[in-house]
PDB file of C-alpha atoms in Angstrom:
ATOM      1  CA  TYR A   1     102.892  74.141 160.417  1.00  0.00           C
ATOM      2  CA  LEU A   2     105.520  73.315 163.001  1.00  0.00           C
ATOM      3  CA  LYS A   3     105.225  69.534 162.896  1.00  0.00           C
ATOM      4  CA  LYS A   4     105.422  69.461 159.088  1.00  0.00           C
ATOM      5  CA  ASP A   5     108.207  72.048 159.030  1.00  0.00           C
ATOM      6  CA  VAL A   6     110.458  70.175 161.430  1.00  0.00           C
ATOM      7  CA  THR A   7     109.790  66.598 160.377  1.00  0.00           C
ATOM      8  CA  ILE A   8     109.557  67.027 156.612  1.00  0.00           C
ATOM      9  CA  GLN A   9     111.409  70.222 155.714  1.00  0.00           C
ATOM     10  CA  ASN A  10     113.972  70.287 158.552  1.00  0.00           C
ATOM     11  CA  SER A  11     112.895  73.921 158.926  1.00  0.00           C
ATOM     12  CA  ILE A  12     111.278  76.066 161.596  1.00  0.00           C
ATOM     13  CA  THR A  13     108.960  79.047 161.879  1.00  0.00           C
ATOM     14  CA  ILE A  14     108.824  81.224 164.970  1.00  0.00           C
ATOM     15  CA  GLY A  15     105.939  83.701 164.921  1.00  0.00           C
ATOM     16  CA  ASN A  16     103.012  83.841 162.500  1.00  0.00           C
ATOM     17  CA  ARG A  17     103.033  82.498 158.966  1.00  0.00           C
ATOM     18  CA  LEU A  18      99.804  82.574 156.962  1.00  0.00           C
ATOM     19  CA  LYS A  19      98.527  79.474 155.245  1.00  0.00           C
ATOM     20  CA  GLY A  20      99.973  79.399 151.758  1.00  0.00           C
ATOM     21  CA  ARG A  21     103.236  81.044 152.765  1.00  0.00           C
ATOM     22  CA  GLU A  22     105.784  78.299 152.326  1.00  0.00           C
ATOM     23  CA  ILE A  23     109.021  77.392 154.039  1.00  0.00           C
ATOM     24  CA  GLY A  24     111.901  75.784 152.151  1.00  0.00           C
ATOM     25  CA  ILE A  25     114.060  72.858 153.125  1.00  0.00           C
ATOM     26  CA  PHE A  26     116.573  73.772 155.872  1.00  0.00           C
ATOM     27  CA  SER A  27     115.076  77.281 156.164  1.00  0.00           C
ATOM     28  CA  PHE A  28     114.189  79.572 159.068  1.00  0.00           C
ATOM     29  CA  SER A  29     111.428  82.153 159.390  1.00  0.00           C
ATOM     30  CA  ASN A  30     110.765  84.377 162.376  1.00  0.00           C
ATOM     31  CA  GLY A  31     108.463  87.328 162.878  1.00  0.00           C
ATOM     32  CA  TYR A  32     105.085  88.121 161.364  1.00  0.00           C
ATOM     33  CA  LEU A  33     103.760  87.082 157.920  1.00  0.00           C
ATOM     34  CA  ASN A  34     107.178  86.032 156.589  1.00  0.00           C
ATOM     35  CA  GLU A  35     108.042  83.478 153.926  1.00  0.00           C
ATOM     36  CA  ALA A  36     111.345  81.631 153.657  1.00  0.00           C
ATOM     37  CA  SER A  37     110.558  79.471 150.634  1.00  0.00           C
ATOM     38  CA  GLY A  38     114.047  79.126 149.163  1.00  0.00           C
ATOM     39  CA  ILE A  39     116.317  76.243 150.188  1.00  0.00           C
ATOM     40  CA  TYR A  40     118.567  77.363 153.090  1.00  0.00           C
ATOM     41  CA  SER A  41     116.746  80.718 153.220  1.00  0.00           C
ATOM     42  CA  HIS A  42     116.060  83.005 156.191  1.00  0.00           C
ATOM     43  CA  ALA A  43     113.238  85.537 156.535  1.00  0.00           C
ATOM     44  CA  GLU A  44     112.776  87.773 159.568  1.00  0.00           C
ATOM     45  CA  GLY A  45     110.789  90.855 160.486  1.00  0.00           C
ATOM     46  CA  ILE A  46     107.380  91.788 159.097  1.00  0.00           C
ATOM     47  CA  ASN A  47     106.049  90.612 155.711  1.00  0.00           C
ATOM     48  CA  THR A  48     109.476  89.635 154.351  1.00  0.00           C
ATOM     49  CA  LYS A  49     110.086  87.026 151.658  1.00  0.00           C
ATOM     50  CA  ALA A  50     113.272  85.041 151.019  1.00  0.00           C
ATOM     51  CA  SER A  51     112.410  83.012 147.921  1.00  0.00           C
ATOM     52  CA  GLY A  52     115.888  82.611 146.430  1.00  0.00           C
ATOM     53  CA  ASN A  53     118.036  79.686 147.489  1.00  0.00           C
ATOM     54  CA  ASN A  54     120.535  80.710 150.207  1.00  0.00           C
ATOM     55  CA  SER A  55     118.783  84.091 150.473  1.00  0.00           C
ATOM     56  CA  HIS A  56     118.151  86.332 153.489  1.00  0.00           C
ATOM     57  CA  ALA A  57     115.399  88.949 153.839  1.00  0.00           C
ATOM     58  CA  GLU A  58     114.963  91.041 156.975  1.00  0.00           C
ATOM     59  CA  GLY A  59     113.094  94.149 157.976  1.00  0.00           C
ATOM     60  CA  ASN A  60     109.729  95.324 156.674  1.00  0.00           C
ATOM     61  CA  CYS A  61     108.370  94.270 153.267  1.00  0.00           C
ATOM     62  CA  THR A  62     111.781  93.181 151.936  1.00  0.00           C
ATOM     63  CA  ARG A  63     112.224  90.618 149.142  1.00  0.00           C
ATOM     64  CA  ALA A  64     115.317  88.489 148.482  1.00  0.00           C
ATOM     65  CA  SER A  65     114.330  86.613 145.328  1.00  0.00           C
ATOM     66  CA  GLY A  66     117.716  85.988 143.742  1.00  0.00           C
ATOM     67  CA  ASN A  67     119.844  83.028 144.729  1.00  0.00           C
ATOM     68  CA  ASN A  68     122.467  84.026 147.327  1.00  0.00           C
ATOM     69  CA  SER A  69     120.787  87.433 147.759  1.00  0.00           C
ATOM     70  CA  HIS A  70     120.381  89.611 150.841  1.00  0.00           C
ATOM     71  CA  ALA A  71     117.769  92.358 151.331  1.00  0.00           C
ATOM     72  CA  GLU A  72     117.224  94.342 154.495  1.00  0.00           C
ATOM     73  CA  CYS A  73     115.572  97.486 155.824  1.00  0.00           C
ATOM     74  CA  ASN A  74     112.228  98.736 154.494  1.00  0.00           C
ATOM     75  CA  GLY A  75     110.872  97.732 151.095  1.00  0.00           C
ATOM     76  CA  THR A  76     114.216  96.685 149.613  1.00  0.00           C
ATOM     77  CA  ARG A  77     114.633  94.086 146.845  1.00  0.00           C
ATOM     78  CA  ALA A  78     117.555  91.864 145.919  1.00  0.00           C
TER      79      ALA A  78
END
C-alpha cells in the first residue's frame, strides 16, 4: 500500500489497512482497519471511515461520510 499511497495518491497510512479499504488523494489514515477514502480526509483509531471529502473520523467505529464532516468517539456518524 505505502508505495502506491505516497507516489500516486500523495497519501499515507500508518498502521493496518485491509485490502479493499481505500485511501483518497492527499489523505491520512492511522490506526487499525481505517479508511480515509475522501479527498483530503483523515481517519484515525479503530475501524473508522472518513469517506466524505475534507472529512475527519476518529475513535472506534465512527463514520464521517458527509463532505466537511467530523465524527469522533464511539460509533458516531456525521
